[in-house]
XYZ file of N, CA and C in Angstrom:
666
model
N -1.644 48.397 -64.544
C -1.078 47.089 -64.894
C -0.089 46.655 -63.819
N -0.160 45.379 -63.462
C 0.781 44.854 -62.488
C 2.034 44.389 -63.205
N 3.139 45.087 -62.950
C 4.434 44.765 -63.554
C 5.348 44.388 -62.401
N 5.593 43.075 -62.243
C 6.215 42.585 -61.008
C 7.737 42.753 -61.086
N 8.208 43.947 -60.729
C 9.638 44.222 -60.759
C 10.145 44.635 -59.382
N 9.325 44.446 -58.358
C 9.752 44.861 -57.036
C 10.814 43.912 -56.481
N 11.412 44.312 -55.378
C 12.426 43.481 -54.739
C 11.806 42.126 -54.371
N 12.562 41.073 -54.538
C 12.077 39.729 -54.211
C 11.597 39.657 -52.782
N 10.434 39.041 -52.607
C 9.903 38.732 -51.282
C 10.307 37.299 -50.954
N 11.295 37.096 -50.083
C 11.792 35.737 -49.846
C 10.761 34.811 -49.215
N 9.749 35.379 -48.572
C 8.760 34.547 -47.892
C 7.635 34.096 -48.818
N 7.584 34.635 -50.021
C 6.444 34.379 -50.898
C 6.266 32.910 -51.261
N 7.314 32.176 -51.679
C 7.100 30.754 -51.990
C 6.592 29.960 -50.787
N 7.101 30.276 -49.606
C 6.644 29.586 -48.411
C 5.186 29.874 -48.102
N 4.756 31.121 -48.322
C 3.347 31.444 -48.113
C 2.468 30.685 -49.092
N 2.925 30.602 -50.328
C 2.158 29.853 -51.327
C 2.028 28.389 -50.922
N 3.125 27.799 -50.470
C 3.081 26.403 -50.039
C 2.163 26.216 -48.835
N 2.201 27.134 -47.892
C 1.375 27.016 -46.686
C -0.112 27.113 -47.014
N -0.451 28.063 -47.870
C -1.858 28.223 -48.267
C -2.355 26.971 -48.974
N -1.536 26.437 -49.867
C -1.953 25.240 -50.599
C -1.998 24.022 -49.690
N -1.056 23.921 -48.764
C -1.073 22.817 -47.788
C -2.392 22.798 -47.023
N -2.817 23.952 -46.548
C -4.021 24.018 -45.721
C -5.281 23.670 -46.494
N -5.233 23.815 -47.817
C -6.392 23.457 -48.641
C -6.298 22.029 -49.160
N -5.109 21.618 -49.592
C -4.960 20.336 -50.269
C -4.919 19.144 -49.323
N -4.176 19.256 -48.234
C -3.999 18.098 -47.353
C -5.331 17.598 -46.781
N -6.217 18.468 -46.259
C -7.512 17.957 -45.788
C -8.321 17.288 -46.903
N -8.214 17.815 -48.122
C -8.922 17.206 -49.248
C -8.407 15.787 -49.492
N -7.086 15.610 -49.406
C -6.494 14.292 -49.646
C -6.824 13.313 -48.535
N -6.889 13.806 -47.313
C -7.183 12.916 -46.176
C -8.558 12.260 -46.325
N -9.449 12.914 -47.033
C -10.798 12.386 -47.171
C -11.004 11.493 -48.378
N -9.939 11.196 -49.112
C -10.057 10.408 -50.338
C -9.713 8.943 -50.103
N -10.350 8.068 -50.900
C -10.040 6.642 -50.763
C -8.904 6.265 -51.713
N -8.452 5.018 -51.613
C -7.285 4.584 -52.368
C -7.504 4.672 -53.880
N -8.731 4.471 -54.325
C -9.010 4.518 -55.755
C -8.715 5.899 -56.335
N -8.935 6.937 -55.558
C -8.671 8.287 -56.046
C -7.173 8.528 -56.230
N -6.363 7.942 -55.359
C -4.911 8.091 -55.491
C -4.380 7.355 -56.726
N -5.149 6.401 -57.216
C -4.727 5.618 -58.384
C -5.194 6.245 -59.701
N -5.887 7.358 -59.644
C -6.362 8.002 -60.880
C -5.191 8.527 -61.704
N -5.331 8.415 -63.022
C -4.328 8.961 -63.927
C -4.450 10.485 -63.973
N -3.336 11.151 -64.181
C -3.346 12.606 -64.296
C -3.136 13.001 -65.752
N -3.956 13.932 -66.216
C -3.830 14.408 -67.597
C -2.583 15.262 -67.764
N -2.211 15.989 -66.725
C -1.084 16.924 -66.816
C 0.261 16.221 -66.815
N 0.324 15.053 -66.205
C 1.589 14.304 -66.096
C 1.355 12.894 -66.626
N 1.379 12.713 -67.951
C 1.075 11.405 -68.545
C 1.943 10.298 -67.949
N 1.280 9.203 -67.588
C 1.988 8.068 -66.998
C 2.056 8.106 -65.489
N 1.690 9.226 -64.902
C 1.704 9.362 -63.448
C 0.282 9.365 -62.910
N 0.108 8.673 -61.797
C -1.160 8.734 -61.062
C -1.128 9.908 -60.086
N -2.260 10.142 -59.450
C -2.318 11.167 -58.397
C -1.270 10.862 -57.333
N -1.175 9.605 -56.940
C -0.188 9.232 -55.925
C 1.230 9.527 -56.399
N 1.516 9.238 -57.653
C 2.852 9.507 -58.190
C 3.190 10.997 -58.111
N 2.248 11.837 -58.489
C 2.474 13.280 -58.424
C 2.741 13.716 -56.991
N 1.946 13.197 -56.059
C 2.126 13.556 -54.656
C 3.458 13.063 -54.118
N 3.848 11.841 -54.506
C 5.132 11.309 -54.055
C 6.288 12.133 -54.618
N 6.181 12.525 -55.879
C 7.200 13.394 -56.474
C 7.289 14.715 -55.713
N 6.132 15.309 -55.413
C 6.116 16.592 -54.706
C 6.719 16.474 -53.312
N 6.322 15.449 -52.589
C 6.819 15.302 -51.221
C 8.322 15.037 -51.227
N 8.783 14.233 -52.178
C 10.218 13.937 -52.267
C 11.008 15.193 -52.601
N 10.517 15.977 -53.569
C 11.227 17.196 -53.965
C 11.332 18.167 -52.800
N 10.248 18.322 -52.066
C 10.265 19.252 -50.938
C 11.199 18.773 -49.834
N 11.223 17.471 -49.585
C 12.113 16.975 -48.539
C 13.577 17.072 -48.967
N 13.849 16.983 -50.253
C 15.216 17.232 -50.718
C 15.624 18.668 -50.405
N 14.697 19.592 -50.594
C 14.972 20.988 -50.260
C 15.209 21.132 -48.761
N 14.325 20.559 -47.971
C 14.434 20.669 -46.518
C 15.760 20.104 -46.025
N 16.169 18.978 -46.590
C 17.373 18.277 -46.129
C 18.614 18.599 -46.966
N 18.483 19.502 -47.922
C 19.604 19.902 -48.794
C 20.272 18.698 -49.440
N 19.469 17.831 -50.037
C 19.979 16.645 -50.732
C 19.852 16.868 -52.236
N 20.953 17.203 -52.852
C 20.947 17.507 -54.278
C 22.002 16.662 -55.003
N 21.580 15.511 -55.511
C 22.479 14.712 -56.311
C 22.713 15.378 -57.669
N 23.650 14.836 -58.426
C 24.020 15.444 -59.701
C 22.826 15.575 -60.632
N 21.941 14.564 -60.669
C 20.820 14.592 -61.604
C 19.501 14.924 -60.912
N 19.581 15.616 -59.771
C 18.379 15.904 -58.988
C 17.335 16.627 -59.834
N 16.082 16.228 -59.656
C 14.920 16.793 -60.343
C 14.876 16.440 -61.830
N 15.751 15.567 -62.289
C 15.667 15.065 -63.655
C 14.543 14.024 -63.709
N 14.040 13.685 -64.907
C 13.004 12.647 -64.989
C 13.417 11.339 -64.326
N 14.683 10.943 -64.505
C 15.140 9.686 -63.902
C 15.147 9.769 -62.381
N 15.606 10.902 -61.846
C 15.627 11.078 -60.391
C 14.210 11.122 -59.831
N 13.304 11.782 -60.549
C 11.909 11.831 -60.105
C 11.313 10.431 -60.046
N 11.608 9.621 -61.068
C 11.080 8.249 -61.079
C 11.654 7.438 -59.916
N 12.922 7.658 -59.586
C 13.515 6.947 -58.447
C 12.840 7.355 -57.141
N 12.579 8.645 -56.993
C 11.917 9.116 -55.775
C 10.543 8.467 -55.612
N 9.815 8.375 -56.715
C 8.491 7.750 -56.658
C 8.624 6.267 -56.314
N 9.595 5.587 -56.939
C 9.786 4.154 -56.688
C 10.179 3.883 -55.247
N 10.966 4.781 -54.652
C 11.385 4.599 -53.259
C 10.210 4.638 -52.296
N 9.098 5.210 -52.708
C 7.918 5.325 -51.848
C 6.833 4.316 -52.227
N 7.187 3.355 -53.073
C 6.199 2.385 -53.558
C 5.579 1.573 -52.425
N 6.342 1.325 -51.379
C 5.833 0.529 -50.270
C 5.106 1.325 -49.206
N 5.025 2.632 -49.387
C 4.362 3.480 -48.401
C 2.842 3.431 -48.600
N 2.125 3.679 -47.531
C 0.686 3.876 -47.653
C 0.430 5.269 -48.228
N -0.770 5.467 -48.760
C -1.119 6.800 -49.256
C -1.056 7.832 -48.137
N -1.436 7.415 -46.940
C -1.378 8.320 -45.798
C 0.040 8.766 -45.491
N 0.999 7.864 -45.631
C 2.399 8.229 -45.388
C 2.900 9.229 -46.428
N 2.477 9.052 -47.673
C 2.862 10.016 -48.715
C 2.308 11.393 -48.380
N 1.052 11.439 -47.955
C 0.439 12.723 -47.605
C 1.117 13.325 -46.372
N 1.483 12.480 -45.424
C 2.201 12.970 -44.236
C 3.502 13.665 -44.638
N 4.263 13.018 -45.536
C 5.530 13.613 -45.959
C 5.282 14.904 -46.738
N 4.244 14.900 -47.568
C 3.915 16.109 -48.327
C 3.581 17.256 -47.379
N 2.782 16.973 -46.358
C 2.422 18.014 -45.401
C 3.666 18.563 -44.704
N 4.566 17.679 -44.319
C 5.797 18.128 -43.671
C 6.633 18.991 -44.624
N 6.767 18.523 -45.869
C 7.556 19.278 -46.825
C 6.979 20.654 -47.104
N 5.671 20.736 -47.249
C 5.031 22.027 -47.521
C 5.129 22.965 -46.324
N 5.347 22.404 -45.153
C 5.495 23.204 -43.939
C 6.928 23.683 -43.746
N 7.879 22.799 -44.023
C 9.275 23.084 -43.662
C 10.127 23.648 -44.797
N 9.672 23.536 -46.026
C 10.516 23.979 -47.150
C 10.567 25.495 -47.292
N 9.520 26.193 -46.869
C 9.455 27.631 -47.066
C 10.666 28.396 -46.563
N 11.075 28.219 -45.295
C 12.241 28.948 -44.798
C 13.527 28.623 -45.555
N 13.674 27.375 -46.003
C 14.867 26.998 -46.761
C 14.877 27.700 -48.117
N 13.718 27.723 -48.780
C 13.608 28.428 -50.058
C 13.882 29.911 -49.868
N 13.363 30.482 -48.798
C 13.564 31.905 -48.529
C 15.033 32.247 -48.385
N 15.777 31.354 -47.728
C 17.190 31.614 -47.452
C 18.089 31.360 -48.649
N 17.547 30.779 -49.714
C 18.370 30.367 -50.853
C 18.624 31.497 -51.846
N 18.029 32.650 -51.622
C 18.316 33.804 -52.458
C 17.572 33.875 -53.775
N 16.634 32.984 -53.996
C 15.839 33.024 -55.214
C 16.002 31.820 -56.120
N 17.078 31.061 -55.950
C 17.335 29.954 -56.876
C 16.332 28.805 -56.722
N 15.628 28.745 -55.595
C 14.659 27.676 -55.372
C 13.213 28.153 -55.456
N 13.002 29.435 -55.766
C 11.641 29.981 -55.749
C 10.708 29.238 -56.695
N 11.231 28.804 -57.845
C 10.386 28.148 -58.832
C 9.851 26.814 -58.330
N 10.536 26.222 -57.333
C 10.032 24.971 -56.758
C 8.697 25.225 -56.068
N 8.586 26.340 -55.362
C 7.316 26.670 -54.716
C 6.188 26.779 -55.724
N 6.458 27.445 -56.842
C 5.441 27.577 -57.884
C 5.131 26.224 -58.511
N 6.163 25.427 -58.760
C 5.947 24.119 -59.357
C 5.102 23.206 -58.484
N 5.321 23.260 -57.176
C 4.522 22.438 -56.263
C 3.052 22.859 -56.295
N 2.824 24.166 -56.374
C 1.444 24.677 -56.445
C 0.776 24.225 -57.738
N 1.518 24.249 -58.840
C 0.967 23.779 -60.111
C 0.634 22.295 -60.021
N 1.514 21.506 -59.400
C 1.227 20.080 -59.243
C -0.013 19.853 -58.376
N -0.234 20.705 -57.397
C -1.465 20.599 -56.614
C -2.676 20.806 -57.526
N -2.535 21.710 -58.491
C -3.595 21.890 -59.477
C -3.783 20.653 -60.340
N -2.668 19.991 -60.674
C -2.762 18.740 -61.439
C -3.586 17.706 -60.679
N -3.357 17.638 -59.367
C -4.081 16.677 -58.523
C -5.557 17.039 -58.451
N -5.861 18.302 -58.218
C -7.266 18.729 -58.166
C -7.972 18.410 -59.477
N -7.271 18.673 -60.572
C -7.843 18.422 -61.893
C -8.161 16.936 -62.064
N -7.227 16.067 -61.674
C -7.430 14.626 -61.809
C -8.561 14.115 -60.916
N -8.743 14.755 -59.769
C -9.789 14.340 -58.831
C -11.146 14.966 -59.147
N -11.192 15.828 -60.160
C -12.447 16.479 -60.510
C -12.867 17.559 -59.534
N -11.894 18.080 -58.784
C -12.187 19.125 -57.809
C -12.166 20.499 -58.486
N -13.026 21.407 -58.051
C -12.991 22.763 -58.599
C -11.740 23.508 -58.124
N -11.375 24.532 -58.851
C -10.290 25.394 -58.395
C -8.904 24.950 -58.784
N -8.798 24.035 -59.777
C -7.460 23.649 -60.231
C -6.769 24.872 -60.826
N -5.560 25.150 -60.348
C -4.734 26.275 -60.791
C -5.331 27.637 -60.420
N -6.162 27.642 -59.384
C -6.672 28.916 -58.840
C -6.618 28.822 -57.320
N -7.644 29.294 -56.637
C -7.694 29.214 -55.187
C -7.001 30.372 -54.500
N -6.878 30.257 -53.189
C -6.338 31.352 -52.374
C -4.873 31.653 -52.679
N -4.148 30.681 -53.218
C -2.748 30.917 -53.513
C -2.490 31.601 -54.847
N -3.547 31.833 -55.632
C -3.357 32.375 -56.982
C -2.587 33.698 -57.009
N -2.882 34.678 -56.161
C -2.111 35.929 -56.236
C -0.612 35.715 -56.025
N -0.255 34.838 -55.096
C 1.161 34.539 -54.863
C 1.759 33.844 -56.090
N 0.992 32.909 -56.653
C 1.482 32.161 -57.808
C 1.703 33.083 -59.008
N 0.797 34.015 -59.234
C 0.951 34.922 -60.367
C 2.170 35.823 -60.192
N 2.425 36.246 -58.967
C 3.616 37.056 -58.707
C 4.877 36.264 -59.018
N 4.928 35.011 -58.564
C 6.085 34.166 -58.845
C 6.205 33.865 -60.337
N 5.077 33.660 -61.000
C 5.086 33.388 -62.431
C 5.632 34.580 -63.210
N 5.165 35.770 -62.857
C 5.636 36.961 -63.554
C 7.144 37.139 -63.381
N 7.624 36.913 -62.166
C 9.063 37.067 -61.929
C 9.858 35.998 -62.682
N 9.357 34.775 -62.677
C 10.067 33.690 -63.362
C 10.169 33.965 -64.857
N 9.098 34.459 -65.459
C 9.140 34.732 -66.896
C 10.093 35.879 -67.206
N 10.168 36.836 -66.312
C 11.102 37.947 -66.523
C 12.548 37.469 -66.410
N 12.828 36.692 -65.355
C 14.200 36.243 -65.121
C 14.662 35.250 -66.189
N 13.722 34.518 -66.785
C 14.076 33.587 -67.849
C 14.143 34.267 -69.213
N 13.850 35.560 -69.255
C 13.936 36.296 -70.505
C 12.837 35.996 -71.499
N 11.669 35.590 -71.006
C 10.555 35.335 -71.911
C 10.125 36.626 -72.600
N 9.594 36.516 -73.808
C 9.064 37.709 -74.478
C 7.960 38.346 -73.637
N 7.810 39.656 -73.697
C 6.783 40.322 -72.894
C 5.370 39.918 -73.327
N 4.493 39.801 -72.355
C 3.097 39.450 -72.622
C 2.203 40.216 -71.656
N 1.199 40.860 -72.201
C 0.206 41.600 -71.415
C -1.012 40.703 -71.248
N -1.346 40.342 -69.999
C -2.469 39.445 -69.724
C -3.630 40.209 -69.107
N -4.744 40.223 -69.811
C -5.995 40.749 -69.265
C -6.788 39.563 -68.743
N -6.844 39.440 -67.411
C -7.434 38.262 -66.784
C -8.880 38.523 -66.388
N -9.767 37.610 -66.770
C -11.188 37.773 -66.493
C -11.488 37.821 -65.009
N -10.699 37.105 -64.214
C -11.004 36.944 -62.799
C -9.988 37.622 -61.876
N -9.162 38.501 -62.419
C -8.204 39.272 -61.620
C -8.360 40.736 -62.011
N -8.410 41.604 -61.021
C -8.724 43.006 -61.288
C -7.704 43.701 -62.178
N -6.417 43.513 -61.871
C -5.374 44.239 -62.583
C -4.761 43.388 -63.694
N -4.522 43.974 -64.873
C -3.765 43.244 -65.906
C -2.378 42.892 -65.380
N -1.788 41.880 -65.981
C -0.490 41.380 -65.531
C 0.486 41.428 -66.694
N 1.691 41.935 -66.443
C 2.733 41.940 -67.464
C 3.737 40.851 -67.131
N 3.913 39.926 -68.049
C 4.857 38.831 -67.876
C 6.004 38.986 -68.864
N 7.080 38.272 -68.606
C 8.224 38.303 -69.488
C 9.123 39.496 -69.233
N 10.173 39.570 -70.023
C 11.152 40.649 -69.885
C 10.704 41.846 -70.714
N 10.551 42.985 -70.041
C 10.107 44.188 -70.731
C 11.099 44.566 -71.831
N 10.568 45.051 -72.934
C 11.412 45.443 -74.060
C 10.946 46.785 -74.586
N 11.900 47.662 -74.866
C 11.547 48.956 -75.409
C 11.267 48.911 -76.890
N 11.522 47.761 -77.521
C 11.368 47.664 -78.967
C 10.305 46.658 -79.396
N 9.980 45.712 -78.523
C 9.043 44.660 -78.903
C 7.680 44.899 -78.273
N 6.644 44.906 -79.089
C 5.279 45.056 -78.582
C 4.891 43.790 -77.827
N 4.390 43.916 -76.598
C 4.022 42.711 -75.843
C 2.939 41.904 -76.545
N 3.034 40.585 -76.426
C 1.940 39.722 -76.854
C 0.734 39.996 -75.960
N -0.420 39.503 -76.356
C -1.636 39.803 -75.608
C -2.394 38.519 -75.299
N -2.773 38.349 -74.037
C -3.597 37.222 -73.600
C -4.877 37.764 -72.993
N -5.998 37.187 -73.369
C -7.291 37.499 -72.753
C -7.931 36.172 -72.371
N -8.236 36.021 -71.107
C -8.845 34.781 -70.622
C -8.764 34.734 -69.112
N -9.021 33.564 -68.523
C -8.976 33.482 -67.063
C -7.584 33.083 -66.577
N -7.362 33.262 -65.284
C -6.031 33.038 -64.702
C -5.617 31.579 -64.790
N -6.559 30.663 -64.599
C -6.213 29.240 -64.660
C -5.675 28.863 -66.036
N -6.260 29.421 -67.076
C -5.781 29.133 -68.427
C -4.390 29.713 -68.639
N -4.139 30.906 -68.108
C -2.801 31.494 -68.199
C -1.780 30.590 -67.516
N -2.122 30.088 -66.334
C -1.227 29.172 -65.614
C -1.005 27.904 -66.428
N -2.056 27.358 -67.004
C -1.917 26.155 -67.831
C -0.960 26.407 -68.997
N -1.079 27.556 -69.641
C -0.217 27.878 -70.777
C 1.248 27.947 -70.350
N 1.510 28.624 -69.235
C 2.891 28.822 -68.808
C 3.483 27.606 -68.098
N 2.662 26.609 -67.801
C 3.178 25.391 -67.174
C 3.039 24.170 -68.078
N 2.616 24.392 -69.318
C 2.527 23.297 -70.277
C 1.439 22.288 -69.969
N 0.360 22.732 -69.332
C -0.737 21.824 -68.978
C -1.786 21.789 -70.079
N -2.557 20.688 -70.167
C -3.641 20.615 -71.153
C -4.633 21.754 -70.955
N -5.152 22.274 -72.046
C -6.041 23.427 -71.976
C -7.511 23.047 -71.853
N -7.822 21.776 -72.097
C -9.177 21.267 -71.872
C -10.257 22.143 -72.507
N -10.021 22.584 -73.729
C -11.031 23.374 -74.429
C -11.244 24.758 -73.879
N -10.285 25.290 -73.132
C -10.424 26.624 -72.551
C -10.590 27.670 -73.660
N -11.413 28.662 -73.373
C -11.646 29.755 -74.311
C -10.744 30.922 -73.930
N -9.876 31.322 -74.851
C -8.967 32.425 -74.574
C -8.478 33.007 -75.892
N -7.855 34.167 -75.811
C -7.220 34.779 -76.976
C -5.742 34.963 -76.675
N -4.904 34.596 -77.614
C -3.463 34.782 -77.490
C -2.953 35.317 -78.818
N -2.434 36.529 -78.802
C -1.963 37.185 -80.019
C -0.506 37.590 -79.824
N 0.335 37.258 -80.784
C 1.720 37.690 -80.736
C 2.661 36.724 -80.051
N 2.175 35.525 -79.702
C 3.012 34.511 -79.055
C 2.454 33.137 -79.387
N 3.334 32.125 -79.409
C 2.910 30.747 -79.628
C 2.727 30.066 -78.282
N 1.570 29.449 -78.101
C 1.262 28.813 -76.810
C 2.335 27.816 -76.394
N 2.853 27.047 -77.349
C 3.818 26.019 -77.017
C 5.163 26.538 -76.555
N 5.415 27.842 -76.753
C 6.705 28.415 -76.368
C 6.666 29.136 -75.012
N 5.521 29.106 -74.356
C 5.388 29.842 -73.098
C 5.833 29.046 -71.877
N 5.885 27.733 -71.983
C 6.134 26.864 -70.830
C 7.447 27.193 -70.120
N 7.349 27.577 -68.835
C 8.564 27.913 -68.076
C 9.230 26.678 -67.486
N 8.558 25.528 -67.516
C 9.126 24.311 -66.958
C 9.704 23.389 -68.032
N 9.558 23.777 -69.273
C 10.026 22.930 -70.363
C 11.509 23.057 -70.603
């Protein structure tokens, strides 16, 4: 069983961002304006473009160390999106590419407090893939890095322990804070569904088993 309790790897969020950048940006470059206007199921009220603008803005705040009092709040996110209303879709993608390239070293140097941003950006990339009908939403080459970050985040947030037997990953994964008295909950299903559960995304009729935990209480971003 993979129990992610090793020393933090400061480069891990940056690697996740780089892997996703190399896959996502070329996909976006080939899309027309209508695709950027598609609604996203994971972020009600936001289009694909809105999600991308939010992601690029958040990453550039990290790069430039711009943290207002209400940074990353819903109101601040809406302001960031509105500030880019006059940009072309290409300009939004340009900023996203820059942010995914330059944020990694800043996150690494922050000691762990920004690691969840790397995971959140990867999840949002899955939201975009899902809205565009592309395969591999919440999976892909970055999945091993994402699962490591997810396991650590659930442990540090004190989530109840959960043993995940993943159909498409060789080793079971232990999430949450280990307890000598509480029997871990049990998840059986694929990795994308596990990511959806822990990020509060729609399950789209996914087939899985979850025993000993409520799906609605797993969200680490809620």
